[in-house]
C-alpha positions as a printed Julia matrix, in Angstrom:
196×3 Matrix{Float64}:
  49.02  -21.99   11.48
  46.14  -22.98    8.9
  43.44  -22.52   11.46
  45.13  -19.35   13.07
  44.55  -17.78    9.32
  41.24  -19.41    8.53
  39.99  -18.02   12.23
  41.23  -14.8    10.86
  39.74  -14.72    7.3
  36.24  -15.84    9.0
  36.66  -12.99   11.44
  36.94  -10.47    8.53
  33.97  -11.92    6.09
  31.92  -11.7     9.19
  33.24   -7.76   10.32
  32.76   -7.1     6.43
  28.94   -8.93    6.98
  28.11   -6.58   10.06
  29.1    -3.47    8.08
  27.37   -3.86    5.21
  24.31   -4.71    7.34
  24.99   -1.84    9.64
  25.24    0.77    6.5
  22.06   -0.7     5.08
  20.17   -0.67    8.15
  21.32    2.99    8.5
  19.75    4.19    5.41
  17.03    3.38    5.93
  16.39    0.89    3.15
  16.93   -2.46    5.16
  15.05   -4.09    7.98
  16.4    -6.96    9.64
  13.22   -8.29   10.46
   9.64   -7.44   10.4
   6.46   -9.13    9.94
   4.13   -7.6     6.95
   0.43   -7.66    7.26
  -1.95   -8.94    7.39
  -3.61   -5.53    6.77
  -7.65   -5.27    8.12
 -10.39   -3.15    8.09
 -13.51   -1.89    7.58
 -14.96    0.74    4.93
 -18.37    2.55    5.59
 -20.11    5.86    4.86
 -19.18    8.59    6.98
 -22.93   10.03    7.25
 -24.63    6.67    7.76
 -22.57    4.74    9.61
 -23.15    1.73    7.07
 -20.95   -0.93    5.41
 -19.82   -0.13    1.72
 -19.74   -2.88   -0.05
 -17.6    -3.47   -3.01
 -15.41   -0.81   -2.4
 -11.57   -1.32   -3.75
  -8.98   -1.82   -1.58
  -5.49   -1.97   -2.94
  -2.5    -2.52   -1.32
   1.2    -2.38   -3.47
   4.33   -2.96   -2.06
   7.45   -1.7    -3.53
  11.09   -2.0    -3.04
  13.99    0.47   -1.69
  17.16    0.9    -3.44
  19.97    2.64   -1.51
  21.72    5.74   -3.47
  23.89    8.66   -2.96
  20.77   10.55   -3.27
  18.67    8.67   -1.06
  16.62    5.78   -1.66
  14.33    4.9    -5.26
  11.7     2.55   -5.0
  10.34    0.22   -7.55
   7.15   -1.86   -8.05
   7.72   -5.47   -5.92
   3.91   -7.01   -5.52
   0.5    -5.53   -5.33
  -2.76   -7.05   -4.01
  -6.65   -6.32   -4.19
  -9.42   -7.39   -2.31
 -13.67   -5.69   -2.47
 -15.24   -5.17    0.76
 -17.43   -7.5     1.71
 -21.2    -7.02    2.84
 -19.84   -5.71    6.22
 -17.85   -3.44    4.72
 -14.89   -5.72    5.38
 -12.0    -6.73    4.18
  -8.52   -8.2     4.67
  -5.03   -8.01    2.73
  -2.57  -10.54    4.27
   0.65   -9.05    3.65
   3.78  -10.74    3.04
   4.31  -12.79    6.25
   8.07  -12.78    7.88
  10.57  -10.71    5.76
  14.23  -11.18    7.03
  16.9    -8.36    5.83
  14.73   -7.08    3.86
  14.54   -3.48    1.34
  10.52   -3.99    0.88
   8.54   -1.28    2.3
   5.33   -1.65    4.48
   2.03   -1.74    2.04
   1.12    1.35    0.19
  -2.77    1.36    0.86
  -5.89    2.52   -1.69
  -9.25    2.67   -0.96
 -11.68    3.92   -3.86
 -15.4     3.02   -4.26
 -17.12    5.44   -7.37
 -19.12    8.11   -5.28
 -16.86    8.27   -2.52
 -14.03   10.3    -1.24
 -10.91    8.49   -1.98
  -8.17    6.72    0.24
  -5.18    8.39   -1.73
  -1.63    5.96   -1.3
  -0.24    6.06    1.57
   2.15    3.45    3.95
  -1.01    1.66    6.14
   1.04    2.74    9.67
   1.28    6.2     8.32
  -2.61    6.69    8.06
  -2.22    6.65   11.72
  -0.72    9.69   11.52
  -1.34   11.6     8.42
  -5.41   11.12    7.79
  -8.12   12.77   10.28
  -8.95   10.9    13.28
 -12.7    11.56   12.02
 -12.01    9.88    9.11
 -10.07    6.8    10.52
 -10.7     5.2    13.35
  -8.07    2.39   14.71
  -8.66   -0.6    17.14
  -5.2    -2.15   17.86
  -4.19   -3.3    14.47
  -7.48   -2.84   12.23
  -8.96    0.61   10.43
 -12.57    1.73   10.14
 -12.49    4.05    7.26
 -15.13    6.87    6.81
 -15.47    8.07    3.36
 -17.58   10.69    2.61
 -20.56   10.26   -0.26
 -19.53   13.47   -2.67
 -21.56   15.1    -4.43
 -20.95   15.04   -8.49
 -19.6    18.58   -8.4
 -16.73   17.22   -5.37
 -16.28   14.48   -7.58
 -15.4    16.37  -11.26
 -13.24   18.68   -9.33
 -11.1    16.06   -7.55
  -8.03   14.11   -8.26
  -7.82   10.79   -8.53
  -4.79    8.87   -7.37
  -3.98    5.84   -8.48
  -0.46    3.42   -8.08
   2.43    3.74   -9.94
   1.93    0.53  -11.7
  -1.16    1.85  -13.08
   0.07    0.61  -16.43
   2.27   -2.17  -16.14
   0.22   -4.37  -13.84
  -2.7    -4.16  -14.72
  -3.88   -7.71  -14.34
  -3.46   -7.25  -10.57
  -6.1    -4.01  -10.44
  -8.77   -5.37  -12.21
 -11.42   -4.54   -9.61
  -9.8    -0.62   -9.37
 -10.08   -0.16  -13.17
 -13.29   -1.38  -12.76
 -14.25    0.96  -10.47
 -12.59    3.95  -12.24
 -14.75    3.14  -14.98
 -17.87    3.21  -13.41
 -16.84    6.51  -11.57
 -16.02    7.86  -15.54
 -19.21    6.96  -16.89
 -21.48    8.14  -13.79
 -19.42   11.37  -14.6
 -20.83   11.13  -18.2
 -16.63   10.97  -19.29
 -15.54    7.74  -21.64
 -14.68    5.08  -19.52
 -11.33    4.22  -20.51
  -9.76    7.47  -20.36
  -8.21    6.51  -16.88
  -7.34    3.35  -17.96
  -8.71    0.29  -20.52
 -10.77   -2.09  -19.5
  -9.49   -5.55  -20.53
């Protein structure tokens, strides 16, 4: 009789395992497994057709929470890397995530002087930014940004992430960068953010 009831009770934690899975999974905010990264590309001048060096390239990952409402996200890990003197560069992701609320890679690409790769999910760029403007070869984007000139530049908006302020030590190189576009602008150079 014990084993007839302990058969049963292991039935029902494992029916009660499936559902919850099954209800996560549904929303949206679960993925029973995926593999994150790594994340590679190449940044160069859309007039030229040369490498950019030293441009920014910041990647922040963030995690779903299931609600009534929908799912909220908060800050889980963020990553930066400079392009190389190819224009090059590689992020390389999270590896193999198992049951897992963490969402793809938000991507940012900023270089002072140059349009700007506002966030977005890295598979969605497929989709959402001009074919002109990426280029994809299996896995791996060739971004074209476009030199602006300093009128295009005072009368855009810069986007950066969400942990702007509380992570700073893991943007370094995009502060940087946001400086030097600041002062080229002839604006103070902390009024994005401080420099530590």
């Amino acid at each position: 009789m014990e084993a007839a009831q302990l058969l049963k009770q292991t039935r029902r934690v494992t029916n009660c395992f499936i559902l919850i899975a099954a209800f996560l999974v549904s929303t949206g905010c679960v993925n029973f497994v995926r593999i994150d990264g790594p994340y590679e590309g190449k940044v160069i001048d859309a007039e030229t057709g040369k490498p950019i060096e030293g441009a920014v390239v910041f990647g922040e990952w963030s995690k779903a929470h299931p609600g009534a409402g929908g799912a909220s996200h908060t800050y889980y890990d963020s990553h930066e890397v400079l392009t190389d003197g190819k224009g090059e560069f590689s992020i390389p992701g999270l590896g193999l995530l198992v049951l897992t609320m963490i969402e793809e890679m938000d991507v940012i690409i900023f270089k002072a002087g140059y349009e700007q790769v506002t966030p977005n999910p890295w598979s969605g760029l497929k989709n959402v930014w001009p074919k002109d403007k990426v280029i994809w070869q299996g896995d791996k984007a060739t971004f074209r940004l476009k030199r602006l000139s300093m009128k295009e530049r005072r009368n855009r908006h810069v986007s950066f992430p969400s942990c702007a302020v509380e992570h700073r030590g893991k943007m370094r190189n995009l502060i940087r960068e946001s400086n030097i576009e600041m002062r080229e602008m002839g604006m103070p150079a902390n009024m994005l953010l401080p420099e530590e």
